[in-house]
Amino acid sequence: MFALEITGVDRTFHVAGKPVPALRDISLSIREGEFVAIVGGSGCGKSTLLRLILGLDRPDRGEVRVGGQPVRGPGLDRGIVFQEHRLLPWLTAETNVAAALRRSGLDSAQRRQRVAEYLDLVGLTAFAKAWPAQLSGGMAQRVAIARALVNRPRFLLLDEPLGALDALTRLRLQAELARIVRHGGTTALLVTHDVDEAVFLADRLVVMQPHPGRISDVLTVDPAARRDRSSAVFLRVRDKVLGMLGVETEAVRAGAYETAA
Amino acid sequence: MKRVLPLLVPLVALAVWEAAARLSHVSHELLPPPEKVAYRLWDGFAHGGMTGDLAASLLRELSGFVIGATGGVALGLLLGLSRPACRLLGPLFLGYRQVALFAWVPLLSMWFGGGEQGKVAFIALAAMAPSAVNTWRGTSALPHSYIELSRVLMFRPLDYVRFVALPGALPAILTGLRSSLIAAWLATVGAELFLDVAPGLGGRMNEGRETFQMDLVLASVVLLGLLGLTFSRLAVAAEKSLLKRRAA
């Protein structure tokens, strides 16, 4: 049973009257509970693909199915964390998370409990009453993660969620994200241009190339690589993916992995 | 220094006024010196029933403001949030804005009479436009990312209004309300001067003009200015405290 099935999807935009293909012949299946990362440079259509999965946009050809059902629009079975936190500045951390439960069908006591549970999961119980302007970038993004998860979605979509954060906060939140996603057993799809982040978090990597956006490679990440960012396995996967994206590292050029591979 | 600076120009103006009244050959009947006006103001409150006039004007202004601003915000929300409404009513409203406010006086006085109803209707009409324009702009200029978020969270239209549109447009709405308050105050004097005579500051000015008491006219003008300033200050303070939590 696949949590997500994308089959033969094309999407073309029209810019100043000219057709610009954003996605061509995308097919991808993600198993229940899997953590998949899409890596690629800018213009490879990764965000367009996320919008199709979210139901904010429709493919010109092909089909997107979530849990066996074709996507016809947004739904609470898919939660999203955007690159900017997109918290509503006039609501507290707590009410921002609670706003996601408007259509959940839970009564108010259940909602309160659910909000508290997810603020606790992201470690922000003490900041429940804080305004977004009072939170650091990393904290605000953790509130956004709680908001994306509070409906217990089947699918968590992450659109470069740590891209706007400083390097240290990003490392800390990567570990945090790994814990949170594994905790709920949610199926997750991460879009990123940070190859280290992708290798650290994902079970499987999807490499996309631009003009038009297409999938060039799919590779499975050795679980051993995830345990240690400085291990040889980690570096090998990372350099391989960087090579696919056209970035050649010194180690690859020197043939360091030739014997190991 | 910072506190003194804003007072500088009014003080100079006062000195020029004083000098003009004393040194020129213009009669004090036409240009009374400031102290005479100040005395008249004090006397008006002490013995002349100025308090009653002030209360009548304020009550009139506030009734018109509440009616007009409520309608204005509602119209602005409709124009800003509903595309069909914007297409249908937008051009009509923009056209209406091109008509000078006083052009409605004959019509309003026919419909509502020159008495209290006509005056309040005129003030309400004046207060409506600034609230409507600002609410309209505020709600239609909300960032697209919030609209996308609302779609992802499956907000119903009313949820969108409550959680996104109203609070998001609040700064613009408050600016509109402040302009409406000032417009209503201006219209109050207009209504009192051009419609039937009734207790109020405008009535006082008419009386001063007809009985050739320029000190009374000027005292009323000073009072109008001071009250306008107070309204503006109060509105700014209210705005600040309402929007305080948004900034870190």
Coordinates of C-alpha atoms in Angstrom, one line a residue:
Chain A
M1 CA 0.0 0.0 0.0
F2 CA 1.5 3.3 -1.1
A3 CA 0.9 6.5 0.9
L4 CA 1.5 8.6 -2.2
E5 CA 1.5 7.6 -5.9
I6 CA 2.5 10.1 -8.6
T7 CA 2.1 8.8 -12.1
G8 CA 3.2 10.5 -15.3
V9 CA 2.7 14.0 -14.1
D10 CA 3.3 17.0 -16.4
R11 CA 2.9 20.6 -15.4
T12 CA 3.5 23.5 -17.7
F13 CA 3.2 27.2 -16.8
H14 CA 2.8 30.1 -19.3
V15 CA 5.1 33.0 -18.7
A16 CA 4.6 36.0 -21.0
G17 CA 2.6 33.8 -23.4
K18 CA 5.4 31.2 -23.7
P19 CA 5.0 27.7 -22.3
V20 CA 7.6 26.8 -19.6
P21 CA 7.5 23.2 -18.7
A22 CA 8.0 23.0 -14.9
L23 CA 7.5 19.2 -14.5
R24 CA 7.9 16.5 -17.1
D25 CA 6.8 12.9 -16.6
I26 CA 7.2 12.7 -12.9
S27 CA 6.4 9.3 -11.3
L28 CA 7.1 8.5 -7.7
S29 CA 5.7 6.2 -5.1
I30 CA 6.2 6.6 -1.3
R31 CA 5.4 3.8 1.2
E32 CA 3.5 4.3 4.4
G33 CA 5.9 5.6 7.1
E34 CA 8.7 6.4 4.7
F35 CA 10.8 9.6 4.9
V36 CA 11.7 10.7 1.4
A37 CA 13.7 13.8 0.5
I38 CA 13.7 15.5 -2.9
V39 CA 16.9 17.3 -3.6
G40 CA 17.6 19.6 -6.6
G41 CA 18.8 23.0 -7.5
S42 CA 16.5 26.0 -8.0
G43 CA 14.0 25.7 -10.9
C44 CA 13.8 21.9 -10.8
G45 CA 10.1 22.0 -9.9
K46 CA 10.3 20.7 -6.4
S47 CA 7.9 23.3 -5.0
T48 CA 5.5 22.8 -7.9
L49 CA 5.4 19.1 -7.1
L50 CA 4.6 19.9 -3.5
R51 CA 1.8 22.2 -4.5
L52 CA 0.3 19.4 -6.6
I53 CA 0.4 17.0 -3.7
L54 CA -1.1 19.6 -1.4
G55 CA -3.9 20.1 -3.9
L56 CA -3.2 23.8 -4.4
D57 CA -2.5 23.2 -8.1
R58 CA -3.6 20.5 -10.7
P59 CA -1.3 18.6 -13.0
D60 CA -1.9 19.0 -16.8
R61 CA -1.4 15.3 -17.3
G62 CA -1.0 12.3 -15.0
E63 CA -2.3 11.7 -11.5
V64 CA -1.5 12.3 -7.9
R65 CA -3.0 9.9 -5.4
V66 CA -2.8 10.1 -1.6
G67 CA -3.8 7.0 0.3
G68 CA -5.3 5.6 -2.9
Q69 CA -7.5 8.6 -3.5
P70 CA -6.9 11.1 -6.3
V71 CA -6.0 14.6 -4.9
R72 CA -8.8 17.1 -5.7
G73 CA -7.9 19.8 -3.4
P74 CA -6.3 20.6 0.0
G75 CA -7.1 18.2 2.9
L76 CA -6.3 17.7 6.5
D77 CA -4.6 14.4 5.6
R78 CA -1.7 16.4 4.4
G79 CA 0.2 18.9 6.7
I80 CA 2.7 21.3 5.4
V81 CA 5.6 23.3 6.8
F82 CA 6.6 26.2 4.6
Q83 CA 10.1 27.8 4.3
E84 CA 8.8 30.8 6.2
H85 CA 6.9 29.9 9.3
R86 CA 3.7 31.6 8.1
L87 CA 2.4 31.9 11.6
L88 CA -0.4 34.5 11.9
P89 CA 1.2 37.4 13.8
W90 CA -2.0 38.3 15.6
L91 CA -2.4 34.9 17.2
T92 CA -0.3 33.3 20.0
A93 CA 1.7 30.2 19.4
E94 CA -1.1 28.2 21.0
T95 CA -3.9 29.7 18.9
N96 CA -1.9 29.4 15.8
V97 CA -1.7 25.7 16.3
A98 CA -5.4 25.6 17.3
A99 CA -6.4 27.4 14.1
A100 CA -5.4 24.3 12.2
L101 CA -8.1 22.3 14.1
R102 CA -11.0 24.4 12.9
R103 CA -12.2 21.6 10.6
S104 CA -11.0 18.7 12.7
G105 CA -14.4 17.9 14.2
L106 CA -12.9 17.7 17.7
D107 CA -14.7 19.4 20.6
S108 CA -13.0 22.3 22.4
A109 CA -11.6 20.2 25.3
Q110 CA -10.1 17.7 22.8
R111 CA -8.6 20.6 20.8
R112 CA -7.0 22.1 23.9
Q113 CA -5.5 18.8 24.8
R114 CA -4.3 18.1 21.2
V115 CA -2.6 21.6 21.0
A116 CA -0.9 21.1 24.3
E117 CA 0.3 17.6 23.2
Y118 CA 1.9 19.0 20.0
L119 CA 3.4 22.1 21.7
D120 CA 5.0 19.6 24.1
L121 CA 6.3 17.5 21.3
V122 CA 8.2 20.4 19.8
G123 CA 9.3 21.5 23.2
L124 CA 7.5 24.8 23.4
T125 CA 5.0 24.3 26.2
A126 CA 6.5 27.3 28.1
F127 CA 5.9 29.5 25.1
A128 CA 2.2 28.6 24.4
K129 CA 1.1 32.2 25.1
A130 CA 3.9 33.9 23.2
W131 CA 3.3 36.0 20.1
P132 CA 5.2 35.0 17.0
A133 CA 7.2 38.3 17.1
Q134 CA 8.5 37.2 20.5
L135 CA 9.8 33.9 19.2
S136 CA 13.2 33.2 17.5
G137 CA 13.2 31.9 13.9
G138 CA 13.8 28.3 15.1
M139 CA 11.1 28.5 17.7
A140 CA 8.6 29.9 15.2
Q141 CA 9.4 27.1 12.8
R142 CA 8.8 24.6 15.6
V143 CA 5.4 26.1 16.2
A144 CA 4.8 25.7 12.4
I145 CA 5.8 22.0 12.7
A146 CA 3.3 21.5 15.5
R147 CA 0.6 23.2 13.5
A148 CA 1.3 20.9 10.5
L149 CA 1.2 17.8 12.7
V150 CA -1.7 18.7 15.0
N151 CA -4.3 17.1 12.7
R152 CA -2.3 13.9 12.7
P153 CA -1.9 14.0 9.0
R154 CA -1.1 10.8 7.0
F155 CA 1.4 12.9 5.2
L156 CA 3.8 15.6 6.3
L157 CA 5.2 17.9 3.6
L158 CA 8.2 19.9 4.3
D159 CA 9.1 22.7 1.8
E160 CA 12.7 23.7 2.7
P161 CA 11.5 24.1 6.3
L162 CA 14.9 24.9 7.7
G163 CA 16.2 26.9 4.7
A164 CA 15.7 30.3 6.3
L165 CA 17.4 29.4 9.6
D166 CA 21.0 30.0 10.7
A167 CA 23.4 27.1 10.5
L168 CA 23.5 26.1 14.2
T169 CA 19.7 26.3 14.6
R170 CA 19.3 24.3 11.4
L171 CA 21.5 21.4 12.7
R172 CA 19.6 21.3 16.0
L173 CA 16.2 21.3 14.2
Q174 CA 17.3 18.6 11.8
A175 CA 17.8 16.3 14.8
E176 CA 14.5 17.5 16.3
L177 CA 12.7 16.9 13.0
A178 CA 14.1 13.3 12.8
R179 CA 12.8 12.6 16.3
I180 CA 9.4 14.2 15.7
V181 CA 8.7 12.4 12.4
R182 CA 9.8 9.0 13.7
H183 CA 7.8 9.6 16.9
G184 CA 4.5 9.8 15.0
G185 CA 5.4 7.3 12.3
T186 CA 4.2 9.9 9.8
T187 CA 5.1 9.6 6.1
A188 CA 7.2 12.6 5.3
L189 CA 8.3 14.3 2.1
L190 CA 11.0 16.8 2.4
V191 CA 12.0 19.2 -0.3
T192 CA 15.4 20.7 0.2
H193 CA 18.5 21.9 -1.6
D194 CA 20.7 21.0 1.4
V195 CA 22.1 17.6 0.5
D196 CA 23.5 17.0 4.0
E197 CA 20.1 17.6 5.5
A198 CA 18.5 15.2 3.0
V199 CA 21.0 12.4 3.7
F200 CA 20.7 12.9 7.4
L201 CA 16.9 12.7 7.5
A202 CA 15.7 10.6 4.6
D203 CA 15.3 6.9 4.0
R204 CA 15.3 7.6 0.3
L205 CA 16.6 10.4 -1.9
V206 CA 15.0 11.6 -5.1
V207 CA 17.3 13.7 -7.2
M208 CA 15.6 16.2 -9.6
Q209 CA 17.1 18.1 -12.5
P210 CA 15.8 21.4 -13.9
H211 CA 14.6 22.6 -17.3
P212 CA 12.2 20.8 -17.4
G213 CA 11.9 19.5 -13.8
R214 CA 12.3 15.7 -13.9
I215 CA 13.5 12.9 -11.6
S216 CA 17.0 11.8 -12.6
D217 CA 17.9 9.4 -9.8
V218 CA 16.3 7.7 -6.8
L219 CA 18.6 6.2 -4.2
T220 CA 18.1 4.5 -0.8
V221 CA 20.1 5.8 2.1
D222 CA 22.0 3.3 4.2
P223 CA 20.6 3.6 7.8
A224 CA 24.2 3.6 9.0
A225 CA 24.8 6.9 7.2
R226 CA 22.1 8.7 9.2
R227 CA 23.7 7.8 12.5
D228 CA 26.9 9.8 12.0
R229 CA 27.4 12.9 9.7
S230 CA 31.1 12.4 9.7
S231 CA 31.1 8.7 8.8
A232 CA 32.5 7.5 5.5
V233 CA 29.1 6.1 4.5
F234 CA 27.4 9.5 5.1
L235 CA 30.1 11.3 3.1
R236 CA 30.0 8.8 0.3
V237 CA 26.2 9.2 -0.2
R238 CA 26.5 13.0 0.1
D239 CA 29.3 13.3 -2.5
K240 CA 27.5 11.0 -4.9
V241 CA 24.3 13.1 -4.7
L242 CA 26.4 16.3 -5.0
G243 CA 28.0 14.8 -8.1
M244 CA 24.6 14.1 -9.6
L245 CA 23.7 17.8 -9.0
G246 CA 26.8 18.8 -10.8
V247 CA 28.9 19.7 -7.8
E248 CA 32.1 17.7 -7.8
T249 CA 33.9 17.4 -4.5
E250 CA 37.6 17.1 -4.0
A251 CA 37.2 13.5 -2.6
V252 CA 35.3 12.4 -5.7
R253 CA 37.9 13.9 -8.0
A254 CA 40.7 12.2 -6.2
G255 CA 38.9 8.9 -6.6
A256 CA 38.7 8.4 -2.8
Y257 CA 35.5 6.3 -3.0
E258 CA 36.4 4.2 -6.1
T259 CA 37.6 1.2 -4.0
A260 CA 35.0 1.5 -1.3
A261 CA 32.2 1.6 -3.9
Chain B
M1 CA 13.6 70.8 23.4
K2 CA 11.7 68.0 21.8
R3 CA 8.6 68.9 23.8
V4 CA 8.9 72.6 23.2
L5 CA 9.4 72.5 19.4
P6 CA 5.8 71.5 18.4
L7 CA 4.6 74.5 20.5
L8 CA 6.8 77.0 18.7
V9 CA 4.8 77.7 15.6
P10 CA 1.4 78.0 17.5
L11 CA 3.1 80.4 19.9
V12 CA 4.5 82.6 17.1
A13 CA 1.1 82.5 15.4
L14 CA -0.5 83.7 18.6
A15 CA 2.0 86.5 18.9
V16 CA 1.4 87.6 15.3
W17 CA -2.4 87.5 15.9
E18 CA -1.9 89.6 19.1
A19 CA 0.3 92.1 17.3
A20 CA -2.1 92.3 14.3
A21 CA -5.0 93.0 16.5
R22 CA -3.2 95.6 18.6
L23 CA -1.0 97.4 16.0
S24 CA -3.2 97.4 12.9
H25 CA -6.2 99.7 12.3
V26 CA -8.6 96.7 12.0
S27 CA -11.4 97.0 14.5
H28 CA -11.6 94.6 17.4
E29 CA -15.1 93.8 16.2
L30 CA -13.6 92.2 13.1
L31 CA -10.4 90.8 14.5
P32 CA -10.6 90.4 18.3
P33 CA -7.3 89.8 20.1
P34 CA -6.6 86.4 21.5
E35 CA -7.2 87.2 25.1
K36 CA -10.7 88.4 24.2
V37 CA -11.4 85.1 22.5
A38 CA -10.0 83.2 25.4
Y39 CA -12.2 85.1 27.8
R40 CA -15.2 84.5 25.6
L41 CA -14.4 80.8 25.6
W42 CA -14.2 80.7 29.4
D43 CA -17.3 82.8 29.7
G44 CA -19.1 80.6 27.3
F45 CA -18.5 77.5 29.5
A46 CA -19.0 79.4 32.7
H47 CA -22.3 81.2 31.9
G48 CA -23.1 80.9 28.2
G49 CA -24.3 77.3 27.9
M50 CA -21.3 76.3 25.7
T51 CA -21.2 72.9 27.5
G52 CA -24.6 72.1 26.2
D53 CA -23.6 73.1 22.7
L54 CA -20.5 71.0 22.9
A55 CA -22.4 68.0 24.2
A56 CA -25.0 68.4 21.4
S57 CA -22.3 68.5 18.7
L58 CA -20.4 65.6 20.2
L59 CA -23.5 63.4 20.4
R60 CA -24.4 64.2 16.8
E61 CA -20.9 63.5 15.6
L62 CA -20.7 60.2 17.5
S63 CA -24.1 59.0 16.2
G64 CA -23.1 59.8 12.7
F65 CA -19.7 58.2 13.1
V66 CA -21.0 55.0 14.5
I67 CA -23.6 54.5 11.8
G68 CA -21.2 55.6 9.0
A69 CA -18.1 53.8 10.1
T70 CA -20.0 50.5 10.7
G71 CA -21.5 50.7 7.2
G72 CA -18.1 51.7 5.8
V73 CA -16.3 48.8 7.3
A74 CA -19.0 46.4 6.1
L75 CA -18.9 47.8 2.6
G76 CA -15.1 47.7 2.6
L77 CA -15.1 44.0 3.7
L78 CA -17.6 43.2 1.0
L79 CA -15.5 44.9 -1.7
G80 CA -12.2 43.5 -0.4
L81 CA -13.3 39.9 0.0
S82 CA -15.8 39.2 -2.7
R83 CA -14.6 39.5 -6.2
P84 CA -18.1 39.7 -7.7
A85 CA -19.1 42.4 -5.3
C86 CA -15.9 44.3 -6.1
R87 CA -16.7 44.0 -9.9
L88 CA -20.3 45.1 -9.3
L89 CA -20.0 47.8 -6.7
G90 CA -16.3 48.9 -7.0
P91 CA -16.7 51.3 -9.9
L92 CA -19.9 52.7 -8.5
F93 CA -18.2 53.4 -5.2
L94 CA -15.2 55.0 -6.8
G95 CA -17.6 57.2 -8.8
Y96 CA -19.4 58.2 -5.6
R97 CA -16.1 59.3 -4.2
Q98 CA -15.7 61.8 -6.9
V99 CA -18.8 63.7 -5.9
A100 CA -18.2 66.4 -3.3
L101 CA -19.8 65.6 0.0
F102 CA -21.8 68.9 0.1
A103 CA -23.5 68.0 -3.2
W104 CA -25.6 65.5 -1.1
V105 CA -26.9 68.2 1.2
P106 CA -30.0 69.1 -1.0
L107 CA -30.9 65.5 -1.4
L108 CA -30.4 64.5 2.2
S109 CA -32.3 67.5 3.5
M110 CA -35.2 66.4 1.2
W111 CA -35.1 62.8 2.3
F112 CA -34.4 63.2 6.0
G113 CA -35.3 66.9 6.6
G114 CA -33.0 69.6 7.9
G115 CA -33.4 68.5 11.5
E116 CA -31.5 66.0 13.6
Q117 CA -32.1 63.1 11.2
G118 CA -30.7 65.0 8.2
K119 CA -27.7 66.1 10.1
V120 CA -26.8 62.6 11.4
A121 CA -27.4 61.2 7.9
F122 CA -24.9 63.7 6.4
I123 CA -22.3 63.0 9.1
A124 CA -22.8 59.2 8.6
L125 CA -22.3 59.7 4.8
A126 CA -19.1 61.6 5.5
A127 CA -17.8 59.0 7.9
M128 CA -18.6 56.1 5.6
A129 CA -16.1 56.7 2.8
P130 CA -12.7 56.7 4.6
S131 CA -13.6 53.5 6.5
A132 CA -14.8 51.8 3.4
V133 CA -11.8 52.7 1.3
N134 CA -9.2 51.7 3.9
T135 CA -11.0 48.4 4.8
W136 CA -11.2 47.6 1.1
R137 CA -7.5 48.2 0.5
G138 CA -6.5 46.4 3.7
T139 CA -8.4 43.3 3.0
S140 CA -7.5 43.1 -0.7
A141 CA -3.8 43.6 0.0
L142 CA -3.4 40.6 2.3
P143 CA -0.3 38.5 1.3
H144 CA -1.1 35.6 -0.9
S145 CA 0.8 33.3 1.4
Y146 CA -2.0 33.7 4.0
I147 CA -4.6 32.8 1.5
E148 CA -2.7 29.7 0.6
L149 CA -2.3 28.8 4.3
S150 CA -6.1 29.2 4.7
R151 CA -6.7 26.8 1.9
V152 CA -4.3 24.3 3.3
L153 CA -6.0 24.5 6.7
M154 CA -9.4 24.1 5.0
F155 CA -10.7 27.4 6.4
R156 CA -14.3 28.2 5.7
P157 CA -15.0 31.7 4.4
L158 CA -16.0 32.9 7.9
D159 CA -12.9 31.4 9.4
Y160 CA -10.9 33.3 6.8
V161 CA -12.6 36.5 7.8
R162 CA -12.2 35.9 11.5
F163 CA -8.6 34.6 11.6
V164 CA -7.0 36.2 8.6
A165 CA -8.9 39.0 6.9
L166 CA -10.1 41.1 9.8
P167 CA -6.9 40.9 12.0
G168 CA -4.7 41.2 8.9
A169 CA -6.5 44.3 7.7
L170 CA -6.8 45.8 11.2
P171 CA -4.1 48.4 10.8
A172 CA -5.7 49.6 7.7
I173 CA -9.2 49.5 9.2
L174 CA -8.0 51.5 12.2
T175 CA -6.5 54.1 9.9
G176 CA -9.9 54.3 8.1
L177 CA -11.8 54.7 11.4
R178 CA -9.5 57.5 12.5
S179 CA -10.1 59.3 9.2
S180 CA -13.8 58.7 9.5
L181 CA -13.7 60.2 13.0
I182 CA -12.1 63.4 11.7
A183 CA -14.4 63.4 8.6
A184 CA -17.4 63.1 10.9
W185 CA -16.2 66.0 13.0
L186 CA -15.8 68.2 10.0
A187 CA -19.2 67.1 8.7
T188 CA -20.8 67.9 12.0
V189 CA -19.9 71.6 11.7
G190 CA -20.9 71.5 8.1
A191 CA -24.3 70.1 8.9
E192 CA -24.8 72.5 11.7
L193 CA -23.9 75.5 9.5
F194 CA -25.9 74.5 6.5
L195 CA -28.9 72.7 7.8
D196 CA -31.5 73.9 10.3
V197 CA -30.3 75.8 13.3
A198 CA -30.0 73.7 16.3
P199 CA -28.0 73.7 19.6
G200 CA -24.4 72.9 18.8
L201 CA -21.1 74.6 18.0
G202 CA -22.0 75.3 14.4
G203 CA -25.2 76.9 15.7
R204 CA -23.1 79.0 18.0
M205 CA -20.9 80.2 15.0
N206 CA -24.0 81.1 13.0
E207 CA -25.3 83.1 16.0
G208 CA -21.9 84.8 16.3
R209 CA -21.8 85.7 12.6
E210 CA -25.4 87.0 12.6
T211 CA -25.0 89.1 15.7
F212 CA -21.5 90.2 14.6
Q213 CA -19.6 88.7 17.5
M214 CA -16.4 87.6 15.9
D215 CA -15.0 86.6 19.3
L216 CA -17.7 84.0 19.6
V217 CA -17.0 82.7 16.1
L218 CA -13.3 82.5 16.8
A219 CA -13.8 80.9 20.2
S220 CA -15.9 78.2 18.4
V221 CA -13.2 77.7 15.8
V222 CA -10.6 77.2 18.5
L223 CA -12.8 74.7 20.3
L224 CA -13.4 72.8 17.1
G225 CA -9.7 72.6 16.4
L226 CA -8.9 71.5 20.0
L227 CA -11.5 68.8 19.9
G228 CA -10.3 67.5 16.5
L229 CA -6.8 67.3 17.8
T230 CA -8.0 65.4 20.9
F231 CA -9.9 62.9 18.7
S232 CA -6.9 62.4 16.5
R233 CA -4.6 61.8 19.6
L234 CA -7.1 59.4 21.2
A235 CA -7.4 57.4 18.0
V236 CA -3.7 57.1 17.6
A237 CA -3.3 56.0 21.2
A238 CA -6.0 53.4 20.7
E239 CA -4.4 52.2 17.5
K240 CA -1.0 51.8 19.2
S241 CA -2.4 49.8 22.1
L242 CA -4.4 47.5 19.8
L243 CA -1.4 46.8 17.6
K244 CA 1.2 46.6 20.3
R245 CA 1.6 42.9 20.5
R246 CA 2.4 42.5 16.8
A247 CA 5.9 44.1 17.1
A248 CA 8.6 42.5 19.2

